[in-house]
PDB file of C-alpha atoms in Angstrom:
ATOM      1  CA  TYR A 433     143.298 168.126 120.120  1.00  0.00           C
ATOM      2  CA  GLY A 434     147.028 168.295 120.654  1.00  0.00           C
ATOM      3  CA  SER A 435     146.180 168.412 124.509  1.00  0.00           C
ATOM      4  CA  ASP A 436     143.973 165.336 124.429  1.00  0.00           C
ATOM      5  CA  ARG A 437     141.052 167.521 124.885  1.00  0.00           C
ATOM      6  CA  PHE A 438     138.827 165.725 122.397  1.00  0.00           C
ATOM      7  CA  LEU A 439     135.593 166.853 123.222  1.00  0.00           C
ATOM      8  CA  ASP A 440     136.538 170.320 123.140  1.00  0.00           C
ATOM      9  CA  ALA A 441     138.378 169.883 120.166  1.00  0.00           C
ATOM     10  CA  SER A 442     135.233 168.120 118.528  1.00  0.00           C
ATOM     11  CA  LYS A 443     133.265 171.141 119.389  1.00  0.00           C
ATOM     12  CA  GLN A 444     135.532 173.407 117.964  1.00  0.00           C
ATOM     13  CA  TYR A 445     135.927 171.419 114.758  1.00  0.00           C
ATOM     14  CA  GLU A 446     132.142 171.194 114.155  1.00  0.00           C
ATOM     15  CA  GLU A 447     132.159 174.836 114.396  1.00  0.00           C
ATOM     16  CA  ALA A 448     135.164 175.091 111.739  1.00  0.00           C
ATOM     17  CA  ALA A 449     133.407 172.635 109.392  1.00  0.00           C
ATOM     18  CA  LYS A 450     129.830 174.551 109.698  1.00  0.00           C
ATOM     19  CA  LEU A 451     131.910 177.672 108.439  1.00  0.00           C
ATOM     20  CA  LYS A 452     134.368 175.803 105.787  1.00  0.00           C
ATOM     21  CA  THR A 453     133.762 172.752 104.663  1.00  0.00           C
ATOM     22  CA  ASP A 454     137.146 171.663 103.552  1.00  0.00           C
ATOM     23  CA  PHE A 455     139.163 168.478 103.594  1.00  0.00           C
ATOM     24  CA  GLN A 456     141.173 169.568 106.863  1.00  0.00           C
ATOM     25  CA  SER A 457     138.286 170.649 108.825  1.00  0.00           C
ATOM     26  CA  LEU A 458     136.205 167.747 108.338  1.00  0.00           C
ATOM     27  CA  TYR A 459     139.317 165.058 108.750  1.00  0.00           C
ATOM     28  CA  ASN A 460     140.203 166.943 112.264  1.00  0.00           C
ATOM     29  CA  LEU A 461     136.786 166.728 113.155  1.00  0.00           C
ATOM     30  CA  GLY A 462     136.853 162.889 112.300  1.00  0.00           C
ATOM     31  CA  ASN A 463     139.771 162.351 114.283  1.00  0.00           C
ATOM     32  CA  ALA A 464     138.363 164.053 117.449  1.00  0.00           C
ATOM     33  CA  PHE A 465     135.131 161.888 117.160  1.00  0.00           C
ATOM     34  CA  TYR A 466     137.327 158.690 116.696  1.00  0.00           C
ATOM     35  CA  GLN A 467     139.307 159.429 119.748  1.00  0.00           C
ATOM     36  CA  GLN A 468     136.154 159.713 121.723  1.00  0.00           C
ATOM     37  CA  GLN A 469     135.157 156.745 120.223  1.00  0.00           C
ATOM     38  CA  LYS A 470     132.099 158.298 118.656  1.00  0.00           C
ATOM     39  CA  TYR A 471     132.549 156.155 115.393  1.00  0.00           C
ATOM     40  CA  LYS A 472     129.420 156.816 113.685  1.00  0.00           C
ATOM     41  CA  GLU A 473     130.219 160.643 113.878  1.00  0.00           C
ATOM     42  CA  ALA A 474     133.769 160.314 112.582  1.00  0.00           C
ATOM     43  CA  GLN A 475     132.654 158.172 109.814  1.00  0.00           C
ATOM     44  CA  LYS A 476     130.395 160.696 108.633  1.00  0.00           C
ATOM     45  CA  ALA A 477     133.056 163.338 109.033  1.00  0.00           C
ATOM     46  CA  TYR A 478     135.646 161.229 107.077  1.00  0.00           C
ATOM     47  CA  GLU A 479     132.945 160.109 104.368  1.00  0.00           C
ATOM     48  CA  LYS A 480     132.493 164.091 103.845  1.00  0.00           C
ATOM     49  CA  ALA A 481     136.443 164.712 103.786  1.00  0.00           C
ATOM     50  CA  VAL A 482     136.816 162.021 101.019  1.00  0.00           C
ATOM     51  CA  GLU A 483     134.322 164.019  98.930  1.00  0.00           C
ATOM     52  CA  GLN A 484     136.614 166.934  99.140  1.00  0.00           C
ATOM     53  CA  ASN A 485     139.465 167.704  96.704  1.00  0.00           C
ATOM     54  CA  ALA A 486     142.863 166.820  98.530  1.00  0.00           C
ATOM     55  CA  ASP A 487     146.153 165.338  97.700  1.00  0.00           C
ATOM     56  CA  ASN A 488     146.860 161.885  97.585  1.00  0.00           C
ATOM     57  CA  GLN A 489     148.214 161.890 101.203  1.00  0.00           C
ATOM     58  CA  GLN A 490     145.439 163.355 102.905  1.00  0.00           C
ATOM     59  CA  MET A 491     142.930 161.139 100.802  1.00  0.00           C
ATOM     60  CA  SER A 492     145.021 157.950 101.700  1.00  0.00           C
ATOM     61  CA  ASP A 493     144.778 159.182 105.353  1.00  0.00           C
ATOM     62  CA  ALA A 494     141.054 159.683 105.540  1.00  0.00           C
ATOM     63  CA  TRP A 495     140.213 156.482 103.985  1.00  0.00           C
ATOM     64  CA  HIS A 496     142.694 154.506 106.330  1.00  0.00           C
ATOM     65  CA  ASN A 497     140.771 156.401 109.223  1.00  0.00           C
ATOM     66  CA  LEU A 498     137.394 155.574 107.851  1.00  0.00           C
ATOM     67  CA  GLY A 499     138.728 152.135 107.512  1.00  0.00           C
ATOM     68  CA  ASN A 500     139.489 152.366 111.309  1.00  0.00           C
ATOM     69  CA  THR A 501     136.370 153.570 112.134  1.00  0.00           C
ATOM     70  CA  HIS A 502     134.237 150.774 110.346  1.00  0.00           C
ATOM     71  CA  PHE A 503     136.938 148.100 112.114  1.00  0.00           C
ATOM     72  CA  SER A 504     136.266 149.394 115.210  1.00  0.00           C
ATOM     73  CA  SER A 505     132.477 149.190 114.640  1.00  0.00           C
ATOM     74  CA  GLN A 506     132.886 145.485 113.788  1.00  0.00           C
ATOM     75  CA  GLN A 507     131.960 146.540 110.099  1.00  0.00           C
ATOM     76  CA  TYR A 508     134.888 144.532 108.484  1.00  0.00           C
ATOM     77  CA  ASP A 509     133.031 144.650 104.910  1.00  0.00           C
ATOM     78  CA  LYS A 510     133.330 148.334 105.117  1.00  0.00           C
ATOM     79  CA  SER A 511     136.700 148.460 106.295  1.00  0.00           C
ATOM     80  CA  VAL A 512     137.984 146.107 103.714  1.00  0.00           C
ATOM     81  CA  GLU A 513     136.746 148.599 101.492  1.00  0.00           C
ATOM     82  CA  ALA A 514     138.012 151.829 102.954  1.00  0.00           C
ATOM     83  CA  TYR A 515     141.517 150.410 103.240  1.00  0.00           C
ATOM     84  CA  LYS A 516     141.528 149.197  99.712  1.00  0.00           C
ATOM     85  CA  LYS A 517     140.431 152.803  98.785  1.00  0.00           C
ATOM     86  CA  SER A 518     143.412 154.154 100.909  1.00  0.00           C
ATOM     87  CA  LEU A 519     145.907 152.012  99.085  1.00  0.00           C
ATOM     88  CA  GLN A 520     144.900 153.445  95.709  1.00  0.00           C
ATOM     89  CA  TYR A 521     146.106 156.500  96.965  1.00  0.00           C
ATOM     90  CA  ARG A 522     149.387 155.388  98.874  1.00  0.00           C
ATOM     91  CA  PRO A 523     149.974 151.521  97.705  1.00  0.00           C
ATOM     92  CA  ASN A 524     152.970 150.940  99.847  1.00  0.00           C
ATOM     93  CA  ASP A 525     151.511 151.753 103.025  1.00  0.00           C
ATOM     94  CA  LYS A 526     152.342 148.859 105.755  1.00  0.00           C
ATOM     95  CA  GLU A 527     149.908 149.911 108.336  1.00  0.00           C
ATOM     96  CA  THR A 528     147.085 149.946 105.882  1.00  0.00           C
ATOM     97  CA  ILE A 529     148.419 146.613 104.513  1.00  0.00           C
ATOM     98  CA  GLU A 530     148.372 145.285 107.683  1.00  0.00           C
ATOM     99  CA  ASN A 531     144.801 146.589 108.729  1.00  0.00           C
ATOM    100  CA  LEU A 532     143.680 145.184 105.429  1.00  0.00           C
ATOM    101  CA  LEU A 533     144.847 141.980 106.210  1.00  0.00           C
ATOM    102  CA  LYS A 534     143.142 141.676 109.695  1.00  0.00           C
ATOM    103  CA  ALA A 535     140.093 143.073 108.496  1.00  0.00           C
ATOM    104  CA  ARG A 536     139.652 140.305 105.677  1.00  0.00           C
ATOM    105  CA  LYS A 537     140.420 137.990 108.113  1.00  0.00           C
ATOM    106  CA  LEU A 538     137.907 138.890 110.687  1.00  0.00           C
ATOM    107  CA  LEU A 539     135.534 139.375 107.637  1.00  0.00           C
ATOM    108  CA  GLN A 540     135.793 135.866 106.831  1.00  0.00           C
ATOM    109  CA  LYS A 541     135.345 134.731 110.440  1.00  0.00           C
ATOM    110  CA  GLN A 542     132.183 136.922 110.728  1.00  0.00           C
ATOM    111  CA  GLN A 543     130.795 135.505 107.092  1.00  0.00           C
ATOM    112  CA  LYS A 544     131.585 132.029 108.554  1.00  0.00           C
ATOM    113  CA  GLU A 545     129.746 132.515 111.900  1.00  0.00           C
ATOM    114  CA  GLN A 546     127.024 133.948 110.039  1.00  0.00           C
ATOM    115  CA  GLN A 547     126.677 131.052 107.675  1.00  0.00           C
ATOM    116  CA  LYS A 548     127.073 128.897 110.961  1.00  0.00           C
ATOM    117  CA  ASN A 549     124.075 130.807 112.594  1.00  0.00           C
ATOM    118  CA  LYS A 550     121.937 130.409 109.545  1.00  0.00           C
ATOM    119  CA  GLN A 551     122.369 126.667 109.242  1.00  0.00           C
ATOM    120  CA  ASP A 552     121.399 126.419 113.103  1.00  0.00           C
TER     121      ASP A 552
END
């Protein structure tokens, strides 16, 4: 992963996650998939990671990254929820707050467009 060989890293993290389904293995797997722009796979890994028992920093990071995957997939409603959960673990994280504000703004825009399309 540190050498930007994300495909190789994701394969190794997948194997590690099969052997040991702990937070760090699943989180690393999510990161490797995210770097490859495999957002659905990253979402699944992060979702499994947040089910594990981890400290506040780790939980905040995992929810933040889950929010990023939803954001990248233009699922702004889900990204808003993930960022909110991240902030429950680390309330003053500036990057998460900024991402939450962006996601809310784009969610409102998306909802307005959907309403306009229904009216048309």
